[in-house]
XYZ file of C-alpha atoms in Angstrom:
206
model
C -78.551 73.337 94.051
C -75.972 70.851 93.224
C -77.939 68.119 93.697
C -80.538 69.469 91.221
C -77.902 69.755 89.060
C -76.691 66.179 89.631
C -80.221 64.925 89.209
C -80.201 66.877 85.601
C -76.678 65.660 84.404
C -78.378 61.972 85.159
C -81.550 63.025 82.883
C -78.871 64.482 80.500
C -77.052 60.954 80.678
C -80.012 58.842 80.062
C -81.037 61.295 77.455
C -78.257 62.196 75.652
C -75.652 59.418 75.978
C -77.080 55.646 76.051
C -80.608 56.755 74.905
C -80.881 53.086 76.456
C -79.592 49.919 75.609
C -80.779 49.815 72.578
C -78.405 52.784 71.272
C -75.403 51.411 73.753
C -72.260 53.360 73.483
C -69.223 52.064 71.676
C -66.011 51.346 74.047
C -62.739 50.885 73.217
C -59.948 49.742 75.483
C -56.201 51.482 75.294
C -54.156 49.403 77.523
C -53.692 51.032 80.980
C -51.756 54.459 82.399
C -50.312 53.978 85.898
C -50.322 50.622 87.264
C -48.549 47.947 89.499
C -48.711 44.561 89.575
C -50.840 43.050 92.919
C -51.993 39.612 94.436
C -54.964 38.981 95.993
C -57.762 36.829 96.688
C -61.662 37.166 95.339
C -63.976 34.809 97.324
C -60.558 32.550 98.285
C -59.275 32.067 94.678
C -55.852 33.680 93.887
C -54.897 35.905 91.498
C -51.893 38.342 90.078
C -53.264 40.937 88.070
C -52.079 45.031 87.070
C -54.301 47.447 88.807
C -54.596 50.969 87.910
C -55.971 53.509 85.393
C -57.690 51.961 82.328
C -57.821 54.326 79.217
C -60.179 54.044 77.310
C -62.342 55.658 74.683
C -65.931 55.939 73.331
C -67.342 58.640 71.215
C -64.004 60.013 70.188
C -63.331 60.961 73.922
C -59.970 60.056 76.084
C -60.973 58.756 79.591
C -59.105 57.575 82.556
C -61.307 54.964 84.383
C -61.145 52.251 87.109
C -62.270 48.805 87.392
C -65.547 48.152 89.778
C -66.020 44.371 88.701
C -63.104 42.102 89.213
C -65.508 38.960 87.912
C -65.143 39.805 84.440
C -61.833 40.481 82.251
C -61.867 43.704 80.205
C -62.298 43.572 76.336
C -60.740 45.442 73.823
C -64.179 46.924 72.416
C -67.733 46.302 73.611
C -70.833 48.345 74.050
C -72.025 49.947 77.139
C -74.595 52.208 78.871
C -74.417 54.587 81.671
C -75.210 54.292 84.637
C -75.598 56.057 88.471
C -72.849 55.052 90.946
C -75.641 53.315 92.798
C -76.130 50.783 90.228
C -73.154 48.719 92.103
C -72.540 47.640 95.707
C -70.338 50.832 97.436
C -70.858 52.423 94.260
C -70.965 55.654 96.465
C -68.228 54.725 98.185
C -66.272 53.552 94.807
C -67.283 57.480 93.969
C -65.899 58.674 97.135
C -62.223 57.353 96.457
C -62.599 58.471 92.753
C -63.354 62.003 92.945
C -60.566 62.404 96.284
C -57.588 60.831 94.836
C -58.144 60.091 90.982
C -57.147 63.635 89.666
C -53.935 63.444 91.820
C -52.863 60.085 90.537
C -49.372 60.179 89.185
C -47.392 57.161 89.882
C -47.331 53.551 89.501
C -48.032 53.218 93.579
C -50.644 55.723 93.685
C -52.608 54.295 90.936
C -52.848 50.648 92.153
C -53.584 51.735 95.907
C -56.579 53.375 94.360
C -57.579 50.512 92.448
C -57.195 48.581 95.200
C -58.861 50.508 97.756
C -62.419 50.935 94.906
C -61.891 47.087 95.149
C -62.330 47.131 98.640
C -65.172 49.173 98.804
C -67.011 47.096 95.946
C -66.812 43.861 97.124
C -66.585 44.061 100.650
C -68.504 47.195 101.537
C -69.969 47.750 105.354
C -67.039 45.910 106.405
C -63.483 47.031 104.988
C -60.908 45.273 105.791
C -57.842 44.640 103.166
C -56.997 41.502 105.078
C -60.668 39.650 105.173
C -63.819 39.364 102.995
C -64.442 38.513 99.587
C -61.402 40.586 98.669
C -58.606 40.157 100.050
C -55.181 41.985 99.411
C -52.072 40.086 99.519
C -49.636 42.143 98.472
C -47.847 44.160 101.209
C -46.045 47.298 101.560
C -46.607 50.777 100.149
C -49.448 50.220 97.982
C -51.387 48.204 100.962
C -50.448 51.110 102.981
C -51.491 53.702 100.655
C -54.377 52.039 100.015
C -55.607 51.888 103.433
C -55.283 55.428 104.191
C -57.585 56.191 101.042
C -60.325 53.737 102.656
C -59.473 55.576 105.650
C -60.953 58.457 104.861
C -64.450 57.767 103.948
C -66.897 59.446 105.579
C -69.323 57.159 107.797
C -72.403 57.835 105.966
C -72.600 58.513 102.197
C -76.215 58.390 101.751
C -76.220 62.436 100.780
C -72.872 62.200 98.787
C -73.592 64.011 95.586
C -71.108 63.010 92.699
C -70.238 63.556 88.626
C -68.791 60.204 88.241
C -71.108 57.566 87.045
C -70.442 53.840 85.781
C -69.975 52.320 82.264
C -71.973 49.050 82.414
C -70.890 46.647 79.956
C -73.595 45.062 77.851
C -73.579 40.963 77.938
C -72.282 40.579 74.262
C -69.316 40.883 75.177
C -69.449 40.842 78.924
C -67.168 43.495 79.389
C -65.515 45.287 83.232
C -68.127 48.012 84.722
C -66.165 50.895 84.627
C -66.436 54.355 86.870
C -65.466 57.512 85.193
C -65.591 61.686 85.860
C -68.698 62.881 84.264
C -67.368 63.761 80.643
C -66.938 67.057 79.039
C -69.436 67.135 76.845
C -71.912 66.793 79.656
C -69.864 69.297 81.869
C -70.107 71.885 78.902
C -74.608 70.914 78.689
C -74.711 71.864 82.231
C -72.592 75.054 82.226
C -75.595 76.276 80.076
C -78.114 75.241 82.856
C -78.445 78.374 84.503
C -79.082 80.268 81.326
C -81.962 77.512 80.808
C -83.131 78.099 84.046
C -83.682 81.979 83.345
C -84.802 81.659 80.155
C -87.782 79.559 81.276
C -88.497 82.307 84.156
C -88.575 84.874 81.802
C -91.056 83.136 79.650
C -93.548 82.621 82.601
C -93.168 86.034 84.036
């Protein structure tokens, strides 16, 4: 049952929400919630950047999403359409760490270990390892450890992970970050009327 209803809330997306590119979703950038800054090398370049939650906004709606593409810079506005979690490498994986840890993020530390960790999981997927690959953390201490214990929790095989959060791909003009983000309310409240769908339609063909 839940993944029929994850297979709807996708038909709902594509219907409902991007109606494809051509009727892309406005996004708007707030600055970020939690964060800390953290060094660490992508493909043996350096960098010093803020991880953490990124709030943003499209269709008059708050959200609290993280970064799953560190090769683009976020803009302040672009347009976007939605996509499944399998639309990126480890995007089940990214989904994984989202739905476990995301609604208990409240602090700088736990924030960036959770950025860090999706990070992990997008660029270096089938073989995590903070310390190696095309991402590499080099900042040390609690958010490398915290961030490791999220990673070290994810179960062996996703392939039947079912999950509400789905990505914001950025259109080209601008190129903006792909985002992941909880299924939003609007959606949530579409589906809670499913059932009484569902029994409508038997009653008509009895």
């Amino acid at each position: 049952m839940k993944n029929r209803i994850h297979q709807l809330s996708l038909a709902v997306i594509a219907c409902g929400f991007g109606a494809s590119a051509a009727n892309a979703t406005l996004i708007d950038y707030n600055g970020m919630g939690f964060k800390s800054s953290i060094n660490y090398k992508l493909d043996g370049n350096s960098k010093s950047v803020n991880a953490g939650q990124l709030l943003i906004d499209f269709d008059g709606k708050d959200e609290i999403a993280y970064c799953v593409d560190l090769r683009h810079g976020i803009k302040s506005e672009w347009h976007a359409t939605f996509k499944d979690v399998s639309y990126i490498n480890g995007g089940k994986a990214a989904a994984f760490l989202f739905d476990t840890f995301a609604a208990a993020v409240d602090s700088n530390l736990k924030a960036a270990a959770l950025q860090v960790a999706i990070w992990e999981v997008v660029e270096d997927f089938g073989s995590i390892n903070l310390g190696s690959g095309a991402f590499k953390l080099l900042t040390t201490g609690s958010i490398a450890t915290l961030a490791q214990s999220y990673l070290s929790v994810i179960p062996a095989n996703l392939s039947n992970y079912s999950t509400d959060a789905y990505i914001i791909k950025s259109g080209s003009y601008p190129r903006s970050q792909h985002l992941i983000v909880p299924e939003p309310g609007t959606l949530i409240a579409i589906l809670a009327g499913l059932p009484l769908v569902f029994r409508r339609r038997r009653e008509l063909a009895a």
